[in-house]
PDB file of C-alpha atoms in Angstrom:
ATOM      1  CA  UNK A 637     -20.758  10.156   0.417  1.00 57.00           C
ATOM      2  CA  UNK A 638     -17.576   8.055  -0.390  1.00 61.00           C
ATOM      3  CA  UNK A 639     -14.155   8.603   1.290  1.00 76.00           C
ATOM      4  CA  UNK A 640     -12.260  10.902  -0.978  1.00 83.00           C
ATOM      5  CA  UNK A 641      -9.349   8.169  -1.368  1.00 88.00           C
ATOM      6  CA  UNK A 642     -12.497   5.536  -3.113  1.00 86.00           C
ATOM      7  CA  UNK A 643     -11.809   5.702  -6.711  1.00 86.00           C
ATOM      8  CA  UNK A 644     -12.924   3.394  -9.632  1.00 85.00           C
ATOM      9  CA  UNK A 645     -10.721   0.585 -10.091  1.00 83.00           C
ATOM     10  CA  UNK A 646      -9.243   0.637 -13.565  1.00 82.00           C
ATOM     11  CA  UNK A 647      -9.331  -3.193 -14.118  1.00 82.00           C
ATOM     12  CA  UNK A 648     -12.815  -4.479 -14.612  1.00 82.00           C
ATOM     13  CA  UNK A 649     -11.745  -7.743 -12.913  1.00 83.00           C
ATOM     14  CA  UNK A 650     -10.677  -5.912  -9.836  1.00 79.00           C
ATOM     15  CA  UNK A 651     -13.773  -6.636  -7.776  1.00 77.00           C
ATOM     16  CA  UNK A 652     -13.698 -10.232  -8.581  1.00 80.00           C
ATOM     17  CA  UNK A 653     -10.174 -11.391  -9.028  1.00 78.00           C
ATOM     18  CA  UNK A 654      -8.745 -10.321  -5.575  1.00 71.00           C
ATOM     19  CA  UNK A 655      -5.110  -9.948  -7.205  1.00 68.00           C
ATOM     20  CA  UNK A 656      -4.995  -5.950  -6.902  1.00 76.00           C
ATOM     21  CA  UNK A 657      -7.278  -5.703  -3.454  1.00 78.00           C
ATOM     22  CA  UNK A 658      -6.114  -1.690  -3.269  1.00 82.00           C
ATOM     23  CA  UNK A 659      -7.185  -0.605  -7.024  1.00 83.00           C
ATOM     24  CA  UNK A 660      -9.977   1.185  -5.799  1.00 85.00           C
ATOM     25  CA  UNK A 661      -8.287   3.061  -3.611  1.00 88.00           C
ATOM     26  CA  UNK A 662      -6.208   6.458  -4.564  1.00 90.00           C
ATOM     27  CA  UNK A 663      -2.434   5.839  -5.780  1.00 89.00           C
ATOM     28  CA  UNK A 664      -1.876   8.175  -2.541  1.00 90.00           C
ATOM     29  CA  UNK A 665      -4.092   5.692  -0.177  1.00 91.00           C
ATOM     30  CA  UNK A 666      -2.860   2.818  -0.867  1.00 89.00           C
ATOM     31  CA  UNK A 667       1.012   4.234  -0.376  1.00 91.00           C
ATOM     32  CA  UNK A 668      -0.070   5.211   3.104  1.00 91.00           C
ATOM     33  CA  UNK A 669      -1.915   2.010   3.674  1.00 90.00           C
ATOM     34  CA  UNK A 670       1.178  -0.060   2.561  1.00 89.00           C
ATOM     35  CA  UNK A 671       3.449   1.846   4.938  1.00 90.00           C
ATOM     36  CA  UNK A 672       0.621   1.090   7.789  1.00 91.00           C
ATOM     37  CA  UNK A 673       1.031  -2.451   7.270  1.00 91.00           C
ATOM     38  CA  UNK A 674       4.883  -2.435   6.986  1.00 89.00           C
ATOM     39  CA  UNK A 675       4.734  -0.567  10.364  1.00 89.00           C
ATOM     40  CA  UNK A 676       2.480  -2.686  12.104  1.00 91.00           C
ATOM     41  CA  UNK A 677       4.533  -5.868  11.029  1.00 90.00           C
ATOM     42  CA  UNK A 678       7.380  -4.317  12.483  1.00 88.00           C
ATOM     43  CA  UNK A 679       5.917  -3.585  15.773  1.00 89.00           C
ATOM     44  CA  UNK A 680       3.436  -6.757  16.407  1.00 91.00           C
ATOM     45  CA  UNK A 681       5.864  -9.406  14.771  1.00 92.00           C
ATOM     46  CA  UNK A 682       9.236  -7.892  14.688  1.00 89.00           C
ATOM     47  CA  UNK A 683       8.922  -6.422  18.120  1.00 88.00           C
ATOM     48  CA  UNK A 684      10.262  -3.029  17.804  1.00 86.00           C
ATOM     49  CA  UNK A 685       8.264   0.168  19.367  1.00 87.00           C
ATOM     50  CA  UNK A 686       7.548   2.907  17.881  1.00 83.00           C
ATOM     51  CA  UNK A 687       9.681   4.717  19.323  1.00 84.00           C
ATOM     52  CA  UNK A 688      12.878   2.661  17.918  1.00 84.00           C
ATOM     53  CA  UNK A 689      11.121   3.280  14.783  1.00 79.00           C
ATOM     54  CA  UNK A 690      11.284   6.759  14.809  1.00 77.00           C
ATOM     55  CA  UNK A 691      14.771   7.059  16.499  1.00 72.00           C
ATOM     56  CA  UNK A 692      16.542   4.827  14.444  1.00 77.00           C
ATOM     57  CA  UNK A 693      14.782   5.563  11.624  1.00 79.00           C
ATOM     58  CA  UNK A 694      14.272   2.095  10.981  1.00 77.00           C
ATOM     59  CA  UNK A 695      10.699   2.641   8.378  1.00 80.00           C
ATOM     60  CA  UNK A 696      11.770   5.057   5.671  1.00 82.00           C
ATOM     61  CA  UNK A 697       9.047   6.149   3.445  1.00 83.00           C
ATOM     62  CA  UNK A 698       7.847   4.047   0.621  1.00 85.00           C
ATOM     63  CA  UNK A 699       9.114   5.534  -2.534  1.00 86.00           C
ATOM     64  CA  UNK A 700       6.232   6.037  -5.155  1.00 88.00           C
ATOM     65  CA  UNK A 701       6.445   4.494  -8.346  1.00 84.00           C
ATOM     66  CA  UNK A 702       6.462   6.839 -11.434  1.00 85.00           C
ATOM     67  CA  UNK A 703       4.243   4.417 -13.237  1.00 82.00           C
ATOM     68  CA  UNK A 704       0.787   3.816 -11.228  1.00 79.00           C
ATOM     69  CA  UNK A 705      -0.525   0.784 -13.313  1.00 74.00           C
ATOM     70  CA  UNK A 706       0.760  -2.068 -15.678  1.00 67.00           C
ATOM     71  CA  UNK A 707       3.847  -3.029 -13.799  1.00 65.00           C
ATOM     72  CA  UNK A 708       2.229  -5.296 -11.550  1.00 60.00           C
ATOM     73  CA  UNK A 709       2.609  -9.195 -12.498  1.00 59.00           C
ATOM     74  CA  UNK A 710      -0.003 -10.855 -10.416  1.00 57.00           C
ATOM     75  CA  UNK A 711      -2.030 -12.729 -13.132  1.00 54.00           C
ATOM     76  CA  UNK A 712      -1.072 -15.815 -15.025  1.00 57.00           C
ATOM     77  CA  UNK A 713      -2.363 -17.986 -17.428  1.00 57.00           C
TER      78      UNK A 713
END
């Protein structure tokens, strides 16, 4: 079976463009994959631990947007 965070990609193009690589993932997924990625940027390239992280409270939590699709400007003609 699928991981419950799959989804269908709204955008037919999705699987070929490469422009939105997290559509078919849940709105909720890819929020939690984004922060992943901030965190591990900030660890392997910027050096902090994980601990100064969470002390300092250096990664705050990505703030959701209240519209999921049609404000991203990726594609141009």
């Amino acid at each position: 079976t699928p991981p419950r965070d799959i989804v269908d990609a709204p955008c037919v193009y999705a699987p070929y463009c490469g422009g939105c690589k997290t559509q078919n993932l849940s709105y909720e997924a890819q929020l939690r994959a984004k922060e992943e990625q901030v965190r591990d940027l900030l660890i392997h390239v910027g050096k902090f631990s994980l601990q100064h992280l969470q002390l300092h409270a250096v990664l705050k939590p990505i703030v959701p947007c209240r519209i999921q699709f049609h404000y991203r400007n990726k594609v141009s003609q």
